[in-house]
Coordinates of N, CA and C in Angstrom, one line a residue:
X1 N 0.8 -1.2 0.0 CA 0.0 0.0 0.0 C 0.9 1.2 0.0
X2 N 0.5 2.2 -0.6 CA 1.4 3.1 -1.0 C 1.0 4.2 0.3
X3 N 2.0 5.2 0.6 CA 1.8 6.3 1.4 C 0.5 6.9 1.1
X4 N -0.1 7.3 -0.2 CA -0.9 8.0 -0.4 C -2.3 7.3 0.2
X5 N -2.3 6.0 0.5 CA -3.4 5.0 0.5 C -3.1 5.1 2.2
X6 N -2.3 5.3 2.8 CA -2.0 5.2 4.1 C -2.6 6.4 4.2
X7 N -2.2 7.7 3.9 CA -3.2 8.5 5.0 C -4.0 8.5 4.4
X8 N -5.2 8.1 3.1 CA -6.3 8.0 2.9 C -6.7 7.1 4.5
X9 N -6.7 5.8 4.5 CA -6.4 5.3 5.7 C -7.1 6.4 6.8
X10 N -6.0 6.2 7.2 CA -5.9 7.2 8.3 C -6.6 8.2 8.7
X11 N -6.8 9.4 7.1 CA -7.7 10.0 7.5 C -9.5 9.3 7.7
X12 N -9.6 8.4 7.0 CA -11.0 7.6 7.4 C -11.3 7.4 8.7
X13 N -10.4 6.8 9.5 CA -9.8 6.7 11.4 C -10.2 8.2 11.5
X14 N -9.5 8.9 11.5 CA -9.6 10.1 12.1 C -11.6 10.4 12.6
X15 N -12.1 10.5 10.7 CA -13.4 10.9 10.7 C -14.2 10.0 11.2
X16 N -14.0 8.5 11.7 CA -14.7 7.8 12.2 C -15.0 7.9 13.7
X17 N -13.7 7.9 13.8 CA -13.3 8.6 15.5 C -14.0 9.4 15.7
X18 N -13.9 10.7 15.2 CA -14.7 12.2 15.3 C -16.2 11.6 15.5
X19 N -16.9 11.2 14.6 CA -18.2 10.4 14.5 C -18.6 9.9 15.6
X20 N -18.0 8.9 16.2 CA -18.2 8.1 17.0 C -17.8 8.8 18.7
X21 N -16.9 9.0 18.9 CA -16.4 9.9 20.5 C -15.6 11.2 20.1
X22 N -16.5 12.2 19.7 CA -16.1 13.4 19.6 C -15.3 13.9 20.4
X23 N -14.9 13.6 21.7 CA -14.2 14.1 22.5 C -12.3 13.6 22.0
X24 N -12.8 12.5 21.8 CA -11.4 11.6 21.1 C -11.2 12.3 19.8
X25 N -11.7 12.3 19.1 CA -11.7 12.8 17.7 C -11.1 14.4 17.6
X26 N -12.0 15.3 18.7 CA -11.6 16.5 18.7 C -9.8 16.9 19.0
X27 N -9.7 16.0 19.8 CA -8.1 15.7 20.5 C -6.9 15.3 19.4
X28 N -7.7 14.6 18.7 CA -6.7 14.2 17.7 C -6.3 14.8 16.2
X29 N -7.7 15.2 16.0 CA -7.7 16.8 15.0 C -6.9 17.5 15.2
X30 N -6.1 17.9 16.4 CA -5.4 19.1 17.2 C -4.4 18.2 16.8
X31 N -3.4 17.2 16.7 CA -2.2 16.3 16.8 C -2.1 16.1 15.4
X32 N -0.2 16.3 15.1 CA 0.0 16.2 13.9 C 0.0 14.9 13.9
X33 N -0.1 14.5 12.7 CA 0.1 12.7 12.3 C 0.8 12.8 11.5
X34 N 2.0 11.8 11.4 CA 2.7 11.6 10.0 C 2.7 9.8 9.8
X35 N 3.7 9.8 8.7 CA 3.8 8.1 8.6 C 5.3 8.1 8.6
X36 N 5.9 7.0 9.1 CA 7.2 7.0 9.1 C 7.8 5.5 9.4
X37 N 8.6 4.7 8.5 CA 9.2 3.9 8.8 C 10.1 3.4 9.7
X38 N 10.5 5.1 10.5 CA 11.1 4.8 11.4 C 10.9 4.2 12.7
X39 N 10.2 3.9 13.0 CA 9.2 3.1 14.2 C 8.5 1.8 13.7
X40 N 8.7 0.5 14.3 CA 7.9 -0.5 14.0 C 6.6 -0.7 14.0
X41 N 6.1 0.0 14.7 CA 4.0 0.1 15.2 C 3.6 1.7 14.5
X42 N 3.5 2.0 15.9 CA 2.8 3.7 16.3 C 3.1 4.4 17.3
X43 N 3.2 5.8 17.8 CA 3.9 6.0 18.7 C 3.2 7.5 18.8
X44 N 4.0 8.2 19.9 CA 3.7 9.0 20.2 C 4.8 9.7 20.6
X45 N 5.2 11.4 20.3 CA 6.2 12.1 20.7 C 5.8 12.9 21.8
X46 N 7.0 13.5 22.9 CA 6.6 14.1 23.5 C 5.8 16.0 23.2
X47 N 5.5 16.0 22.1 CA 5.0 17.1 21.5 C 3.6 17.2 20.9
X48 N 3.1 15.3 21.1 CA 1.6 15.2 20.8 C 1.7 14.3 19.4
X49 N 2.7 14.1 18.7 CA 3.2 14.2 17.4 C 2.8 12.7 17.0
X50 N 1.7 12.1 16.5 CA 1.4 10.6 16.2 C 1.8 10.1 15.2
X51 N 2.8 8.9 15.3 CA 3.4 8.5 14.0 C 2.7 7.3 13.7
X52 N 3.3 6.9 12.6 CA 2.3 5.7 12.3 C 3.4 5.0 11.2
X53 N 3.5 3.9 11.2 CA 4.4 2.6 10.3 C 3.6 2.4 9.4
X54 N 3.8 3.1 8.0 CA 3.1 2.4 7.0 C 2.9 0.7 6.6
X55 N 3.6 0.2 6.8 CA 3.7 -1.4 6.7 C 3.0 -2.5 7.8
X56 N 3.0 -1.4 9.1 CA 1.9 -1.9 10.3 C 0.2 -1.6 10.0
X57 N 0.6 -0.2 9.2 CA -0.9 -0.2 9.4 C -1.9 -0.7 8.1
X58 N -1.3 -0.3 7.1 CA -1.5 -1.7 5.9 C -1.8 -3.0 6.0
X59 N -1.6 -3.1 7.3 CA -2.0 -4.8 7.6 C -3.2 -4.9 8.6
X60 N -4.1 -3.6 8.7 CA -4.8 -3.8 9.9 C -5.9 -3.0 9.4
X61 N -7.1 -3.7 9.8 CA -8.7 -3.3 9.1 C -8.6 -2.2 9.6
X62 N -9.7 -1.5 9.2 CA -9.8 0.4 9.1 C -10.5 0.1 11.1
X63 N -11.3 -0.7 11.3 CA -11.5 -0.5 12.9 C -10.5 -0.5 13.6
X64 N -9.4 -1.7 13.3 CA -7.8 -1.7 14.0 C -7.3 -0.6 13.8
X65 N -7.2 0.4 13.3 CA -6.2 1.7 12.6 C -7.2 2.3 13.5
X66 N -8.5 2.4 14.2 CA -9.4 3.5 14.6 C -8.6 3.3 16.2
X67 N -8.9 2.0 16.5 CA -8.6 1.5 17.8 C -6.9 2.2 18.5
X68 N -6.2 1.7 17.0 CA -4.5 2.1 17.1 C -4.9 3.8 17.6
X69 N -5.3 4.6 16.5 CA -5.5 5.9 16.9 C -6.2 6.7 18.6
X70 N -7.1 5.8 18.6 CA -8.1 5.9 19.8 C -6.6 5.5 20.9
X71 N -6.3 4.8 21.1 CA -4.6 4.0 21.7 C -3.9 5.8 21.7
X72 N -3.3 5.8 20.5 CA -2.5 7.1 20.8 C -2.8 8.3 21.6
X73 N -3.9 8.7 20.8 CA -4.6 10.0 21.6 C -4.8 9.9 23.1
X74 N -5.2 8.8 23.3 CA -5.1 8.5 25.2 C -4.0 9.2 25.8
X75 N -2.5 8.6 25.0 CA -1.4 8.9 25.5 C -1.0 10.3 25.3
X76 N -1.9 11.1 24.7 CA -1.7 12.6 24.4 C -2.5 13.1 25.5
X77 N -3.6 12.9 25.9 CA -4.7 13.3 26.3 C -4.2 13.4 28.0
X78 N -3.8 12.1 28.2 CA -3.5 11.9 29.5 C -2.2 12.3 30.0
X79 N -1.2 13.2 29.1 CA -0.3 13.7 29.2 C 1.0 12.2 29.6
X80 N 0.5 11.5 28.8 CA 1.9 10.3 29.4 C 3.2 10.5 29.6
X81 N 3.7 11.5 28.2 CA 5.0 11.8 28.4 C 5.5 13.0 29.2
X82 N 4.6 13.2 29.5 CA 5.0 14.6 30.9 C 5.1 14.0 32.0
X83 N 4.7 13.1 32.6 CA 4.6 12.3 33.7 C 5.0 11.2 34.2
X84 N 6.1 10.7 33.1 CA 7.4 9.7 33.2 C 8.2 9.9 34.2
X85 N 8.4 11.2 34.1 CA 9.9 12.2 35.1 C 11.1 11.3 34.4
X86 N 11.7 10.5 36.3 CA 13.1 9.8 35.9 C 12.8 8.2 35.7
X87 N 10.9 8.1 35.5 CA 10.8 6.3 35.9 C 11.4 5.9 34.6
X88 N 11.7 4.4 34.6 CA 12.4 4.0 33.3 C 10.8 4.2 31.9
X89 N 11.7 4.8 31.3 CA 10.5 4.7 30.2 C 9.5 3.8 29.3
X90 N 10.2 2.5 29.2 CA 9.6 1.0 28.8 C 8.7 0.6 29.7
X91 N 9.0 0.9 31.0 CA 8.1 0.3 32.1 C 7.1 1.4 32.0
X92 N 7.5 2.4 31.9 CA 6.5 3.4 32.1 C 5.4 3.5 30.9
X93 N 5.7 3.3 30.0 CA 5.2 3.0 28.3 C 4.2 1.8 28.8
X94 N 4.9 0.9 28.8 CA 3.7 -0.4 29.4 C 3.2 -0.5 30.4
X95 N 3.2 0.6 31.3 CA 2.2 1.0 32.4 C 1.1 2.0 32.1
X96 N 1.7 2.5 31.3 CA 0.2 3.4 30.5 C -0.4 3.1 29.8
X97 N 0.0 1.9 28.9 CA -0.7 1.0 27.9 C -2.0 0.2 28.6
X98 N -1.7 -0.4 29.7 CA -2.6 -1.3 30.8 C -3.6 -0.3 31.4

């Protein structure tokens, strides 16, 4: 699937989201998204900044990609990366995930 088909993608997530829990949707409208091979999944910067693995998300129905997104925005919303401090960050990452 080409880039151009990825944020087609994506942007469908977005408006579904919005549709469905406006509060989530509104949150994520505000947050840049890009795509980037640099990351194996999806992720999240400490600046709000949602990336996304073209090759991950190509492989996952448009509800998976809503869910992935709905996943991200939590970690924006809930300020995850402000609130690490000095804990180790992997444990911290999969303590916010849970």
């Amino acid at each position: 699937m080409e880039n151009t088909q990825i944020k087609e993608v994506l942007n469908k997530a977005v408006f579904k989201l919005y549709r469905s829990f406006p509060f989530w949707g509104f949150i994520l409208e505000r947050c840049k998204i890009s795509i980037t091979d640099k990351i194996p999944t999806a992720c999240v910067d400490k600046m709000g900044h949602i990336m996304f693995n073209p090759s991950f998300v190509a492989n996952l129905s448009l509800n998976q990609v809503i869910f992935l997104m709905a996943h991200e925005v939590h970690h924006v919303a809930l300020s995850h990366h402000e609130r690490c401090s000095k804990r180790n960050k992997l444990q911290w990452n999969m303590a916010t995930d849970y």
